[in-house]
Coordinates of N, CA and C in Angstrom, one line a residue:
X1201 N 18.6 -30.2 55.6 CA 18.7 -30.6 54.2 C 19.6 -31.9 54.2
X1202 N 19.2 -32.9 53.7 CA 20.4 -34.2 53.5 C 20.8 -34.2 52.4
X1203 N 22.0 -34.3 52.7 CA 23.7 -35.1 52.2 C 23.6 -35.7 51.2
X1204 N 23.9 -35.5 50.2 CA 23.9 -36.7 49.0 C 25.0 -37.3 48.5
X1205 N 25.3 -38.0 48.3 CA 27.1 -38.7 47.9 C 26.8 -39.8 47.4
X1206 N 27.9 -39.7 46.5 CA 28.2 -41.2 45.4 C 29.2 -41.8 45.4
X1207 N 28.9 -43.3 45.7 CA 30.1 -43.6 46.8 C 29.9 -45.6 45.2
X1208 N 30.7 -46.1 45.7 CA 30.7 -47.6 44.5 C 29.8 -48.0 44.6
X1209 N 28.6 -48.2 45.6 CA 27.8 -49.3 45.3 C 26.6 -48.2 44.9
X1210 N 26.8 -46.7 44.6 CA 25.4 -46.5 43.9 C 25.6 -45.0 44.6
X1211 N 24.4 -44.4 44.4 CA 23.5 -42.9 44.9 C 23.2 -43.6 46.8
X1212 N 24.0 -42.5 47.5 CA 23.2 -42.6 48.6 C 23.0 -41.3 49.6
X1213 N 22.3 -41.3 50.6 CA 21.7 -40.6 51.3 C 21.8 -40.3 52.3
X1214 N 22.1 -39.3 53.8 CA 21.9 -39.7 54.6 C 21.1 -39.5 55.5
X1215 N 19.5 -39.9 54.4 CA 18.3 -39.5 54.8 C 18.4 -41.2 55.0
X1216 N 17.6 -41.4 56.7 CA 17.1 -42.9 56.6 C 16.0 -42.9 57.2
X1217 N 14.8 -42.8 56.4 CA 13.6 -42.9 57.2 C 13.0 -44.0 57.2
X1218 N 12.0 -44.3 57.6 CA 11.4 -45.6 57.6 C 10.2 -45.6 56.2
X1219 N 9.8 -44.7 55.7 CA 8.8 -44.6 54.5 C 9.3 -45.3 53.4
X1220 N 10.3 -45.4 53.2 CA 10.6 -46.6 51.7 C 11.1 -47.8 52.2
X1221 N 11.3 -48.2 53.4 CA 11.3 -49.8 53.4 C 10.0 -50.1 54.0
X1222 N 9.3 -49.5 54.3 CA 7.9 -50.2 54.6 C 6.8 -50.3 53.5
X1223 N 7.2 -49.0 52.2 CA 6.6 -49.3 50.6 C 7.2 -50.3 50.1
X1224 N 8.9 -50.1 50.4 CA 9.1 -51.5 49.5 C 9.1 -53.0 49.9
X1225 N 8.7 -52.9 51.1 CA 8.2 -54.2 51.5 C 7.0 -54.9 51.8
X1226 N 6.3 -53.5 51.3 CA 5.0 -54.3 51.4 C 4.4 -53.8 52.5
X1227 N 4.6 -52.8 53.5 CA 4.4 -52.5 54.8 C 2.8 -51.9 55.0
X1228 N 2.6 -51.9 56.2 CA 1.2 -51.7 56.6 C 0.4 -49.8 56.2
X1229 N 1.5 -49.7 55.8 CA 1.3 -48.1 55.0 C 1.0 -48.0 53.7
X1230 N 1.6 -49.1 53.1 CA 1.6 -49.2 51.2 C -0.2 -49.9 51.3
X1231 N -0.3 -50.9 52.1 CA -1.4 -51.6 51.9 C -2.5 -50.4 52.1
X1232 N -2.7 -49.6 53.4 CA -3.4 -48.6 53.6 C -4.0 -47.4 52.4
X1233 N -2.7 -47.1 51.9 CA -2.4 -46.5 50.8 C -3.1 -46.9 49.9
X1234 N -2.9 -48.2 49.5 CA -3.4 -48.9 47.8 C -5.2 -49.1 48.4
X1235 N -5.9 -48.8 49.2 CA -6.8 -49.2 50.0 C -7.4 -47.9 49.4
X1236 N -6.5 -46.8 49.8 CA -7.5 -45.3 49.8 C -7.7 -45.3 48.2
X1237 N -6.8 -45.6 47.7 CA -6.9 -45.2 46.5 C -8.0 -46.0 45.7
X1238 N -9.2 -45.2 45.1 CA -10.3 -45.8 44.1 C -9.6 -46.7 43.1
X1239 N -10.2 -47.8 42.4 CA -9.7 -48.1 41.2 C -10.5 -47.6 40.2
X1240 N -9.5 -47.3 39.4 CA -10.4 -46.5 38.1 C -9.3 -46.7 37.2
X1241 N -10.4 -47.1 35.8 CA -9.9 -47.5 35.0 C -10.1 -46.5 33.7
X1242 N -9.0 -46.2 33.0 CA -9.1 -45.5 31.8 C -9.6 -45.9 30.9
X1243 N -10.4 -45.2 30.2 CA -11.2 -45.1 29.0 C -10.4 -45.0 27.7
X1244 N -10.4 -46.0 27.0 CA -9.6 -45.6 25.4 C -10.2 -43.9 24.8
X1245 N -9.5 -43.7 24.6 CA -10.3 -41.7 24.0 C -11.2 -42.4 23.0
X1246 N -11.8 -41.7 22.7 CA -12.9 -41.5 22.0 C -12.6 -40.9 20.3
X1247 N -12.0 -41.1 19.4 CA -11.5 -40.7 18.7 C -13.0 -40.2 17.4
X1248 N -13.2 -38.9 16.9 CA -14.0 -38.4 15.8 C -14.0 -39.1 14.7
X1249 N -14.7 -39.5 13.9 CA -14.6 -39.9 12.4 C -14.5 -38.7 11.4
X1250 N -13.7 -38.8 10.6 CA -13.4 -38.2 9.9 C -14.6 -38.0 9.1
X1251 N -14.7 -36.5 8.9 CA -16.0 -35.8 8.2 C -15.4 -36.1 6.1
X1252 N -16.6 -36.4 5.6 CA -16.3 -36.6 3.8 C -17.3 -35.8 3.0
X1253 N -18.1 -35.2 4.4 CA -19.4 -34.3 3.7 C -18.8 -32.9 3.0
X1254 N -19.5 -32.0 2.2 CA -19.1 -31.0 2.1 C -19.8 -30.1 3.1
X1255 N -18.8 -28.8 3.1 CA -19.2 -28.3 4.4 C -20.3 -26.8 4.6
X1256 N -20.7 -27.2 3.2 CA -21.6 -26.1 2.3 C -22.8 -26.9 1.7
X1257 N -23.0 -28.1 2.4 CA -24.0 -29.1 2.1 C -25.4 -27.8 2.5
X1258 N -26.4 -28.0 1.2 CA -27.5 -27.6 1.5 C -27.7 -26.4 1.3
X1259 N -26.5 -25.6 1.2 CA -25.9 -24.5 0.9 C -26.1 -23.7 -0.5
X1260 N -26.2 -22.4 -0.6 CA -26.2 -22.4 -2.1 C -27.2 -22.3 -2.8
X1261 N -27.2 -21.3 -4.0 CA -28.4 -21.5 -4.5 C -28.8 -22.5 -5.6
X1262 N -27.9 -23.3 -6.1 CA -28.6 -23.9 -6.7 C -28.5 -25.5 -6.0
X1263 N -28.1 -25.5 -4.5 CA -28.6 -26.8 -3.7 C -29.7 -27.3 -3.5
X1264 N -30.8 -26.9 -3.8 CA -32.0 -27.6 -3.7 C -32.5 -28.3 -5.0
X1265 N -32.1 -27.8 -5.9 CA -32.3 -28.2 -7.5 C -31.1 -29.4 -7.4
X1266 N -30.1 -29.7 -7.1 CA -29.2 -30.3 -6.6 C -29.5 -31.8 -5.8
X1267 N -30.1 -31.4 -4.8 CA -30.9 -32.2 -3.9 C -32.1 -33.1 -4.7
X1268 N -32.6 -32.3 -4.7 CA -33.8 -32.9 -5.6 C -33.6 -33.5 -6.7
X1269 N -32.8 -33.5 -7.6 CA -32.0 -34.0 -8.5 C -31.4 -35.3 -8.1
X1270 N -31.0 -35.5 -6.9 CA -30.3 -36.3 -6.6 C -31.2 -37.5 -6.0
X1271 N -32.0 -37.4 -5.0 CA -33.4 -37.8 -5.0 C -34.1 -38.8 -5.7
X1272 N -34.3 -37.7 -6.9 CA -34.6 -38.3 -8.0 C -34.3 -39.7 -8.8
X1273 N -33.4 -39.5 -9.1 CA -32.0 -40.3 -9.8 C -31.6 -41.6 -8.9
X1274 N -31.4 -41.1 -7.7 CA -30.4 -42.2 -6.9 C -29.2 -41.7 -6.5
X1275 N -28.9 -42.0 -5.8 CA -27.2 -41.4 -5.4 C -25.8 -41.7 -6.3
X1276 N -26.5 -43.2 -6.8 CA -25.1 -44.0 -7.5 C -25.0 -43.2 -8.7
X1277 N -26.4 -43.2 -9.8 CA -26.3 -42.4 -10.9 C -26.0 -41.4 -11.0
X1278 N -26.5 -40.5 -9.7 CA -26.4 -39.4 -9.5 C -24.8 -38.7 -9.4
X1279 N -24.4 -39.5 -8.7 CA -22.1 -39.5 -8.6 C -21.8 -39.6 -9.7
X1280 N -22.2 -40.6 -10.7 CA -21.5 -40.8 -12.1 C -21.6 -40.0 -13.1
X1281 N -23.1 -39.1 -13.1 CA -23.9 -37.7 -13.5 C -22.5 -36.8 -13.7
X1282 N -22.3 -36.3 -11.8 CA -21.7 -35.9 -11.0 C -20.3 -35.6 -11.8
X1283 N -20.0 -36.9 -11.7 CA -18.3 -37.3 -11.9 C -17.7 -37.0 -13.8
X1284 N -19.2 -37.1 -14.3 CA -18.9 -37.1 -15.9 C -18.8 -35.7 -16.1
X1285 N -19.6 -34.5 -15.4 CA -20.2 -33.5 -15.3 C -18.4 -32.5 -15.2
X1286 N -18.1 -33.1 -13.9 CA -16.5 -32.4 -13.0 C -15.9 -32.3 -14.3
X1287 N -15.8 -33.9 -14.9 CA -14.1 -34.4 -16.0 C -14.8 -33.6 -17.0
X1288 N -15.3 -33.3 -17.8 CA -15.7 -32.2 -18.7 C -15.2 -30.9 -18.6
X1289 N -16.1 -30.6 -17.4 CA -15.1 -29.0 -16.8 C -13.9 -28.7 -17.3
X1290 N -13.3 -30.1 -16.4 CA -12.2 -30.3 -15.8 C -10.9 -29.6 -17.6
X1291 N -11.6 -30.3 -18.7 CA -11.1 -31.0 -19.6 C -11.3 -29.1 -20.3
X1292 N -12.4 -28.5 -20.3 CA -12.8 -27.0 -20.9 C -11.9 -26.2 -20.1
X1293 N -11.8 -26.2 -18.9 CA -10.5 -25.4 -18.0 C -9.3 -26.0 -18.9
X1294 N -9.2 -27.2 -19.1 CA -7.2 -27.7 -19.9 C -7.5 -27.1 -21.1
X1295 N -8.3 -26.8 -21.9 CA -8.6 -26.3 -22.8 C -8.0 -24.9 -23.1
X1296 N -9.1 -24.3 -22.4 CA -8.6 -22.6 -22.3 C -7.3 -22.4 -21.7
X1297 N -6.8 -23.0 -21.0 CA -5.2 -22.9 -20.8 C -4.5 -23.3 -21.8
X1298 N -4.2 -24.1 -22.1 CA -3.7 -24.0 -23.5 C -4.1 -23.3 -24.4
X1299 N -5.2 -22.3 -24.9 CA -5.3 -21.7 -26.1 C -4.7 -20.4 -25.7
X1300 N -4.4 -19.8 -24.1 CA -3.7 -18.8 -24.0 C -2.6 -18.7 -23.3
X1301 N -2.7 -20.2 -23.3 CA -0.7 -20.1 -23.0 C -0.6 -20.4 -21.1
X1302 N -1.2 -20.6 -20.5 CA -1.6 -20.5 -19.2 C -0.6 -22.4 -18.3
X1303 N 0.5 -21.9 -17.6 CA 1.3 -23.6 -17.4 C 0.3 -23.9 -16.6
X1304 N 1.2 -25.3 -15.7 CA 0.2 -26.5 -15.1 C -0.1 -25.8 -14.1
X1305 N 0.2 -25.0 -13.2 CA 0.7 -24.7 -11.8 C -0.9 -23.5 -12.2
X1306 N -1.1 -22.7 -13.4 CA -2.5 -22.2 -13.3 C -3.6 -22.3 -13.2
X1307 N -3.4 -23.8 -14.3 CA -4.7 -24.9 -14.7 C -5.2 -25.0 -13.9
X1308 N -3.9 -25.5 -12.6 CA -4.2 -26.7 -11.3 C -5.7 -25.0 -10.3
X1309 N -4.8 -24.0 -10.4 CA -5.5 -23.8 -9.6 C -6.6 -23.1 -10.1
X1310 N -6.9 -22.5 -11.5 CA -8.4 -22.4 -11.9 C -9.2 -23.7 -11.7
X1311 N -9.1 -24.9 -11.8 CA -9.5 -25.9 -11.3 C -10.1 -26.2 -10.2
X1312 N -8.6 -25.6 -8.8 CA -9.5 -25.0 -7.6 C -10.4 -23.8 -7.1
X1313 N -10.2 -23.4 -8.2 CA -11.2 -22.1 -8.1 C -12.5 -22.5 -8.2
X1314 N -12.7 -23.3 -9.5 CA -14.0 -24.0 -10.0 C -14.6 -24.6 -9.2
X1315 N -13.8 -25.4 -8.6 CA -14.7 -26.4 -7.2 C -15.2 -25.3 -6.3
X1316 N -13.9 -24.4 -6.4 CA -14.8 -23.6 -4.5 C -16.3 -22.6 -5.2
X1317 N -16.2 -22.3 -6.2 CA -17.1 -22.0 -6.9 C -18.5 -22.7 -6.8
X1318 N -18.2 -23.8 -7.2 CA -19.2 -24.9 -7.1 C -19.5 -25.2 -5.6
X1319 N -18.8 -25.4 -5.1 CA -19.4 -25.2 -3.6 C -20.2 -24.5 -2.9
X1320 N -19.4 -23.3 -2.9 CA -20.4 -21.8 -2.6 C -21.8 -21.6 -3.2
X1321 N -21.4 -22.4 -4.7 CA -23.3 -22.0 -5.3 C -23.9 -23.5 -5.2
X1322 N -23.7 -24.4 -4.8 CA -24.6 -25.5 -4.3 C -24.3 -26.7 -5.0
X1323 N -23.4 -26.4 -6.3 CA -23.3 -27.9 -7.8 C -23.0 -29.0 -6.7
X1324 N -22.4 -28.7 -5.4 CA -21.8 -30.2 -4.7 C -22.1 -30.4 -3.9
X1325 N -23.6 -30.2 -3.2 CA -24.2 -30.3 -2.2 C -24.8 -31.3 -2.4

């Protein structure tokens, strides 16, 4: 086992082999060395795009009437359809909370209920 001691000019050893002054000089072992070794170069990862579909697309019974509907129309119309269709909802859920007294923290989540609702039976497919 070798000795280790710390003495002013640093960490030393009283291991003295010849394998680190012939790496660190460049010696006929480092060159051999850098020889065996392939070069290979690393690939940046590959990083997934972020999914914006729903995950019940197609899903559902009333997704084909949905689909087809959409088809129909256009996609752009069809979102604005879409979007006027939600804020209504949205607006009959603020409604009935207020007529029975229901705070924001309930609203918020009959709201989420509504979407997962609509998901499961196709409205957002």
């Amino acid at each position: 086992m070798a000795a280790t001691s710390v003495c002013a000019a640093g960490l030393s050893s009283s291991f003295h082999g010849s394998w680190g002054a012939s790496f660190a000089n460049g010696g006929e072992e480092y060159r051999m060395l850098a020889r065996s070794v392939p070069n290979v170069r690393v690939a940046k990862p590959i990083r997934m795009q972020p999914m914006m579909g729903n995950i019940n697309e197609g899903k559902g019974i009333f997704a084909p009437v949905v689909v087809l509907t959409r088809n129909i129309i256009g996609k752009k119309r069809f979102n604005q359809l879409r979007g006027k269709a939600i804020a209504l909802h949205s607006q009959v859920i603020t409604e009935f909370c207020k007529s029975i007294g229901a705070d924001a923290k309930q609203r918020q989540g009959l709201i989420r209920l509504a979407k997962k609702n609509g998901e499961r039976l196709g409205f957002l497919a």
